[in-house]
PDB file of C-alpha atoms and ligand atoms in Angstrom:
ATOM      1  CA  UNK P   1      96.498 146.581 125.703  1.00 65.00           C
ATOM      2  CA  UNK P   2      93.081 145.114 125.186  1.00 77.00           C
ATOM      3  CA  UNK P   3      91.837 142.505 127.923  1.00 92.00           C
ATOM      4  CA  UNK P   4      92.122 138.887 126.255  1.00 95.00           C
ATOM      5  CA  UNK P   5      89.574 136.535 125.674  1.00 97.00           C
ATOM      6  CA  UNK P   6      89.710 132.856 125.703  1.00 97.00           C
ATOM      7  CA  UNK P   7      89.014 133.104 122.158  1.00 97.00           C
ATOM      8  CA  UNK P   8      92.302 134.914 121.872  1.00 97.00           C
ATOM      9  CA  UNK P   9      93.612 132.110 124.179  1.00 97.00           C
ATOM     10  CA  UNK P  10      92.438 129.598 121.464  1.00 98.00           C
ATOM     11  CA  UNK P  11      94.199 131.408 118.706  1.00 98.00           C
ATOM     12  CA  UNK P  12      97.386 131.714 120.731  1.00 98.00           C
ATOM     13  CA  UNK P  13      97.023 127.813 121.151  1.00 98.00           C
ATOM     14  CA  UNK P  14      96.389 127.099 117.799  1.00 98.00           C
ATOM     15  CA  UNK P  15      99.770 128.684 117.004  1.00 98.00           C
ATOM     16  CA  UNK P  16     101.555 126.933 119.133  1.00 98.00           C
ATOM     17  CA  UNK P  17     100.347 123.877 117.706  1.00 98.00           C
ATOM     18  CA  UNK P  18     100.673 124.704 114.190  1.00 98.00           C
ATOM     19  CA  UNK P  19     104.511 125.522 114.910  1.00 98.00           C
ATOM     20  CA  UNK P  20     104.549 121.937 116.317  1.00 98.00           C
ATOM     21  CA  UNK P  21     103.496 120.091 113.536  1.00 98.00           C
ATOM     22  CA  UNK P  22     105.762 122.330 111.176  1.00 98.00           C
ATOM     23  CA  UNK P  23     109.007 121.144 113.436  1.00 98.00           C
ATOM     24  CA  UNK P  24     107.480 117.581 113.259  1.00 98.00           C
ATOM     25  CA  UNK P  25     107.317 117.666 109.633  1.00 98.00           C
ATOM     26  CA  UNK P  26     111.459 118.224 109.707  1.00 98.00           C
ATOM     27  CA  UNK P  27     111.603 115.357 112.270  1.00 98.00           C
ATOM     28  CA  UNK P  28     109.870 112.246 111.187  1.00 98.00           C
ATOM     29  CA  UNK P  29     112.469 111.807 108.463  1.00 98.00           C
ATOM     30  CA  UNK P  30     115.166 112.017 110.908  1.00 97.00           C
ATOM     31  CA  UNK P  31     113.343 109.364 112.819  1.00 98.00           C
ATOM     32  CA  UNK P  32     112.455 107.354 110.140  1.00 98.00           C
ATOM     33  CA  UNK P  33     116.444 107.012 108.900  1.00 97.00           C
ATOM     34  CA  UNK P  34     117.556 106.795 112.330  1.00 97.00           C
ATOM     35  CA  UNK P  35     114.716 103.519 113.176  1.00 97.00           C
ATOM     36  CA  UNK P  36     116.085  99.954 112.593  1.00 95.00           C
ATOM     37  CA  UNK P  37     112.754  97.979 112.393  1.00 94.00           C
ATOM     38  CA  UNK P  38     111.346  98.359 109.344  1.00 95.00           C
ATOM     39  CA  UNK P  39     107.636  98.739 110.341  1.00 95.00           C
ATOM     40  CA  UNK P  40     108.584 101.625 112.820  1.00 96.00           C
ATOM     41  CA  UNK P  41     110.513 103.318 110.435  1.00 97.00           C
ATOM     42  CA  UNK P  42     107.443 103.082 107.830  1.00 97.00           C
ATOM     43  CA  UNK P  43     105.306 104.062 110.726  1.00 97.00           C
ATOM     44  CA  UNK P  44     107.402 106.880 110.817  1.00 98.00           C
ATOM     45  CA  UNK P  45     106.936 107.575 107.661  1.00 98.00           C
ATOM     46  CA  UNK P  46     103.293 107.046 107.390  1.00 98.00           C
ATOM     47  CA  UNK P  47     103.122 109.976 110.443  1.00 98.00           C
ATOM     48  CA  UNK P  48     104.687 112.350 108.231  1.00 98.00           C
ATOM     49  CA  UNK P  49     102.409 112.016 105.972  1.00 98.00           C
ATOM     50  CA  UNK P  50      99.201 112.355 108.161  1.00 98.00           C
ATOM     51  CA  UNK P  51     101.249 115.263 109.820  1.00 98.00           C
ATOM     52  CA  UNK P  52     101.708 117.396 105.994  1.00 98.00           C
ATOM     53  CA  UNK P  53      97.618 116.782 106.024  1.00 98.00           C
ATOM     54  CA  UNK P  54      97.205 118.400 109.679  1.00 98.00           C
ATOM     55  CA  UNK P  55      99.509 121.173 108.798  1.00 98.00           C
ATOM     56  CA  UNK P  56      96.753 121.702 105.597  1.00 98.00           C
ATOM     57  CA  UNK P  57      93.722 120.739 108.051  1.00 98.00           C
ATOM     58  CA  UNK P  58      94.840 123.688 110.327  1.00 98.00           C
ATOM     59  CA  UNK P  59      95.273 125.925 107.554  1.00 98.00           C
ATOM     60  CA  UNK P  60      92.080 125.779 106.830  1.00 98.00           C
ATOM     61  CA  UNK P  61      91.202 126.078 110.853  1.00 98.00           C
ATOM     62  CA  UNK P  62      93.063 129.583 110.246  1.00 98.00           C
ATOM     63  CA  UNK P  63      91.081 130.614 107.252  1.00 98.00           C
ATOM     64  CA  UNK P  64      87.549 129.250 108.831  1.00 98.00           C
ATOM     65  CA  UNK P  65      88.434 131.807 111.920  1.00 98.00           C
ATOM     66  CA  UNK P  66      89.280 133.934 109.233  1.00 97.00           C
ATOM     67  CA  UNK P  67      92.688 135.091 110.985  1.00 96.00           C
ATOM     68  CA  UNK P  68      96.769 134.839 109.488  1.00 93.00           C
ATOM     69  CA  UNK P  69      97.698 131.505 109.547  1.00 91.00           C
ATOM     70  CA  UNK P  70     100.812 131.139 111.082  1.00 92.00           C
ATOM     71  CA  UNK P  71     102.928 129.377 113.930  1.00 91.00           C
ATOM     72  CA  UNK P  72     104.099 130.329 117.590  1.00 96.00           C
ATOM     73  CA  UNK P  73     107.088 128.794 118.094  1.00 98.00           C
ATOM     74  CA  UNK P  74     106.544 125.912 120.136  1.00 98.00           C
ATOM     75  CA  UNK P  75     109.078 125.749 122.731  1.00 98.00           C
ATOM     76  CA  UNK P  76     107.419 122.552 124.619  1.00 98.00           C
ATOM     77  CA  UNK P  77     108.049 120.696 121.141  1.00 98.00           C
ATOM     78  CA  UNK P  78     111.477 121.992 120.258  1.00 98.00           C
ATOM     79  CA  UNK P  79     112.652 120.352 123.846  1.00 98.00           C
ATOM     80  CA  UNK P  80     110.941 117.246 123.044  1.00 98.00           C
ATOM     81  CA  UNK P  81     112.705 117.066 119.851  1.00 98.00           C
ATOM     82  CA  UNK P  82     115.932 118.162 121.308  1.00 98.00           C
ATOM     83  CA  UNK P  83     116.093 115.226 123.128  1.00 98.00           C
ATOM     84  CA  UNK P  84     116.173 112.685 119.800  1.00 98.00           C
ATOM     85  CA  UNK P  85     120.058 113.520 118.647  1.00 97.00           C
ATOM     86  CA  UNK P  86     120.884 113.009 122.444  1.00 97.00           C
ATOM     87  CA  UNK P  87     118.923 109.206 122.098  1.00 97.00           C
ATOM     88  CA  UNK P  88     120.742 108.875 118.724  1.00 96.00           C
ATOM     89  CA  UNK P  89     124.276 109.642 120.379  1.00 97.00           C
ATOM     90  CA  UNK P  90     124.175 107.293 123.190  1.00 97.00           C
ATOM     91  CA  UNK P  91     125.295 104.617 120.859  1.00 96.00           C
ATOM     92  CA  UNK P  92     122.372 101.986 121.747  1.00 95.00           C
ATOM     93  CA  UNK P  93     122.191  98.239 119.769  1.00 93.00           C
ATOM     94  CA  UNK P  94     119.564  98.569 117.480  1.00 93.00           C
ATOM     95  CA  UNK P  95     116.729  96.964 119.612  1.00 92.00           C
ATOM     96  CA  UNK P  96     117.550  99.496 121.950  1.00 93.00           C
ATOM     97  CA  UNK P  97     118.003 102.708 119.485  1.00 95.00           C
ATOM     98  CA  UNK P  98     114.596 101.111 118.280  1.00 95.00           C
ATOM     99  CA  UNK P  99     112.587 101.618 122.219  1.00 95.00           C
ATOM    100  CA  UNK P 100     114.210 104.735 122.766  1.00 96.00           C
ATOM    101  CA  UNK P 101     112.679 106.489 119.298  1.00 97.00           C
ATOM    102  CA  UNK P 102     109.528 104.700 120.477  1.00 97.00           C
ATOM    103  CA  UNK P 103     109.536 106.365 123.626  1.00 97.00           C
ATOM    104  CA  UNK P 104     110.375 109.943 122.339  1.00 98.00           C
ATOM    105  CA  UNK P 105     107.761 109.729 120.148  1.00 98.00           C
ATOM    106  CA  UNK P 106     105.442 108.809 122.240  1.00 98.00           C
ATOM    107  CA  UNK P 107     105.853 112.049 124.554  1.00 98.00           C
ATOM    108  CA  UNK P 108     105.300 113.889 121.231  1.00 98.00           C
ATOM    109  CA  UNK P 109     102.132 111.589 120.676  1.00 98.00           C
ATOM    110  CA  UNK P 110     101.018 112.651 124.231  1.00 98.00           C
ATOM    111  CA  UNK P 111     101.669 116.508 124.411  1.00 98.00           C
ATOM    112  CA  UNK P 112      99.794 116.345 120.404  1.00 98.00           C
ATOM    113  CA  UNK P 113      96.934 114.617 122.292  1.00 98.00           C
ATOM    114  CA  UNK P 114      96.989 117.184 125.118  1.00 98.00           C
ATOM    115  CA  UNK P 115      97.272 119.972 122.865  1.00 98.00           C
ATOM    116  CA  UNK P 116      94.176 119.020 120.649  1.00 99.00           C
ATOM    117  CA  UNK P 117      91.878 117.723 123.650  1.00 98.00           C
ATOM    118  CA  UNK P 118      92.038 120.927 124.829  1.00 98.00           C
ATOM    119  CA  UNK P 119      90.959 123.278 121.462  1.00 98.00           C
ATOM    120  CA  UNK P 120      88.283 120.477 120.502  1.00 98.00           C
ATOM    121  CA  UNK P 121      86.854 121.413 124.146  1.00 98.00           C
ATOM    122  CA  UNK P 122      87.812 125.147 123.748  1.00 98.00           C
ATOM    123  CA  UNK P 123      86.149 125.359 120.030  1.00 98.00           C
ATOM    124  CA  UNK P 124      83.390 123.097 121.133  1.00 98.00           C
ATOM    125  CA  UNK P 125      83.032 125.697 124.061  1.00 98.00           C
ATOM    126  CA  UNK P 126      82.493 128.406 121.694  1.00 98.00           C
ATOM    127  CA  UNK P 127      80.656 126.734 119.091  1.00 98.00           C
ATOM    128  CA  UNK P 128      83.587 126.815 116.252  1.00 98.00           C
ATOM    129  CA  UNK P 129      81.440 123.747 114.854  1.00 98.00           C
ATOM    130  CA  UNK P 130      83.594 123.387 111.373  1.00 98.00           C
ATOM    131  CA  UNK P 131      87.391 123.714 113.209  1.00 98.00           C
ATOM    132  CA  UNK P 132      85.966 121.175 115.908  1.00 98.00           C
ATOM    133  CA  UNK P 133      85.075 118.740 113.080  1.00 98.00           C
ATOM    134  CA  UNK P 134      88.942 119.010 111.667  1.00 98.00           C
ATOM    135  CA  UNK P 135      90.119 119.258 115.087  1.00 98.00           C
ATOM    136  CA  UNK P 136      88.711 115.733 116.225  1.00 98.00           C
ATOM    137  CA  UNK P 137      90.150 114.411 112.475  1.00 98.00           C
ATOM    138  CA  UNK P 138      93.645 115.418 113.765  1.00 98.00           C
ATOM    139  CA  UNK P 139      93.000 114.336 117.411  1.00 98.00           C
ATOM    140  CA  UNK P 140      92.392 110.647 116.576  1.00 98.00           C
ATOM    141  CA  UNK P 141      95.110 110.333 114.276  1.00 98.00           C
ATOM    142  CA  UNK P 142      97.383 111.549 116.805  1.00 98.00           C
ATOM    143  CA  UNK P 143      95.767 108.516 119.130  1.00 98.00           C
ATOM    144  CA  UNK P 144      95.974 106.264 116.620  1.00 98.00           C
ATOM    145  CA  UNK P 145      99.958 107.309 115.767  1.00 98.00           C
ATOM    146  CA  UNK P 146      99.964 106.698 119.749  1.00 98.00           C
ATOM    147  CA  UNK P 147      98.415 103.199 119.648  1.00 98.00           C
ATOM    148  CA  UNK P 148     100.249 101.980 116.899  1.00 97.00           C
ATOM    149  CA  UNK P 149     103.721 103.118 118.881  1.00 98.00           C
ATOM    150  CA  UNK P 150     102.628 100.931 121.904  1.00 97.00           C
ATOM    151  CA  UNK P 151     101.662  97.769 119.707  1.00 96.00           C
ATOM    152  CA  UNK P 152     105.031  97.853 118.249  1.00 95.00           C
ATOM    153  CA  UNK P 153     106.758  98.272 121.377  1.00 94.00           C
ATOM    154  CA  UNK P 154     105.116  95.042 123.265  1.00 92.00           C
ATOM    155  CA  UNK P 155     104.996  93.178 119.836  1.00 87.00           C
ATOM    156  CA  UNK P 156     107.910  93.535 118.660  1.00 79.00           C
ATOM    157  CA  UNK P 157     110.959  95.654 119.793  1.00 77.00           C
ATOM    158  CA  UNK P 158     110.695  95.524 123.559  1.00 71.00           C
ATOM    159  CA  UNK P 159     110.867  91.265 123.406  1.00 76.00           C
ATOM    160  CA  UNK P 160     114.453  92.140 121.120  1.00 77.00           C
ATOM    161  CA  UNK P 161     115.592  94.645 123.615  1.00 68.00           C
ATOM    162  CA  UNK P 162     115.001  92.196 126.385  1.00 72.00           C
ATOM    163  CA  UNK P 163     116.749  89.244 124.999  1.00 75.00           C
ATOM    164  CA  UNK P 164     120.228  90.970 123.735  1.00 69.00           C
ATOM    165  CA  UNK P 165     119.985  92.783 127.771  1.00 68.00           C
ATOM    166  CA  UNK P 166     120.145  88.804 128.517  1.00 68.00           C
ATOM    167  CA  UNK P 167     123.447  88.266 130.046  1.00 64.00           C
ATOM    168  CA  UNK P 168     124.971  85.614 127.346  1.00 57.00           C
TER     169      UNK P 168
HETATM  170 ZN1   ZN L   1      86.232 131.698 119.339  1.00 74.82          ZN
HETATM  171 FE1   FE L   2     100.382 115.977 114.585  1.00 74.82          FE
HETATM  172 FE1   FE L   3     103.427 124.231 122.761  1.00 74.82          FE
HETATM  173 FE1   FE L   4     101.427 113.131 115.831  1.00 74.82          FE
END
């Protein structure tokens, strides 16, 4: 077997995250229905959209590098995800139900924003100039997603969760 390259590294990684986004294209809906405020459920919903127009920005990653495009399944995201039905079944009030998809989707945000930092420093390393420029696109969206999920959290759902928790 040929010796492996970062390059080859980068490709790997670019797999991994294009699996990702395919299994979070099958989740957002799942936690849009499942989300009892009605801005985090069309945040939700807004996501999935921006996360159809990653899946198309890294297509085009694939055919700039000029290699298949297809996914690796991610095994880091199919735990994440795992995790949701498990949130779902605990049988929370809705204020609660409402943190707890918060929270799982923030770890998604974060291991998005981990994933991408690293291949806009990887392609920046190796001068991939046009899949660095759609790489940063996706990268702040996935901050912004991120940003938005904390607003919501202290504006909103965590002052509801904290006043049913009240003892009456
Ligand atoms: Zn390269
Ligand atoms: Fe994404
Ligand atoms: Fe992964
Ligand atoms: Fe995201």
């Amino acid at each position: 077997m040929a010796t492996k390259t970062l390059h080859d590294l980068f490709v790997n990684d670019l797999r991994d995250i294009y699996s990702a986004e395919h299994q979070l294209t099958r989740a957002l809906p799942k936690l849009a229905s499942a989300a009892t405020n009605s801005e985090l459920k069309q945040g939700f919903q807004q996501h999935l959209e921006e996360t159809r127009a990653q899946v198309d920005r890294l297509d085009r990653v694939f055919e700039t590098l000029e290699i298949a495009s297809r996914g690796q399944t991610c095994a880091a995201m199919e735990g994440l995800l795992a995790e949701v039905p498990q949130l779902i079944e605990l049988g929370l009030e809705p204020g609660a139900l409402d943190a707890a998809l918060i929270a799982a989707a923030q770890k998604v945000e974060h291991y998005e924003i981990a994933a991408y930092g690293t291949l806009c420093t990887w392609a920046k390393a190796m001068n991939h100039d046009r899949v660095l420029t759609l790489l940063l696109e996706i990268l702040a969206e996935e901050k912004a997603a991120d940003e938005k999920l904390t607003q919501l959290a202290k504006t909103t759902i965590n002052t509801v969760a904290l006043q049913r928790a009240r003892p009456a």
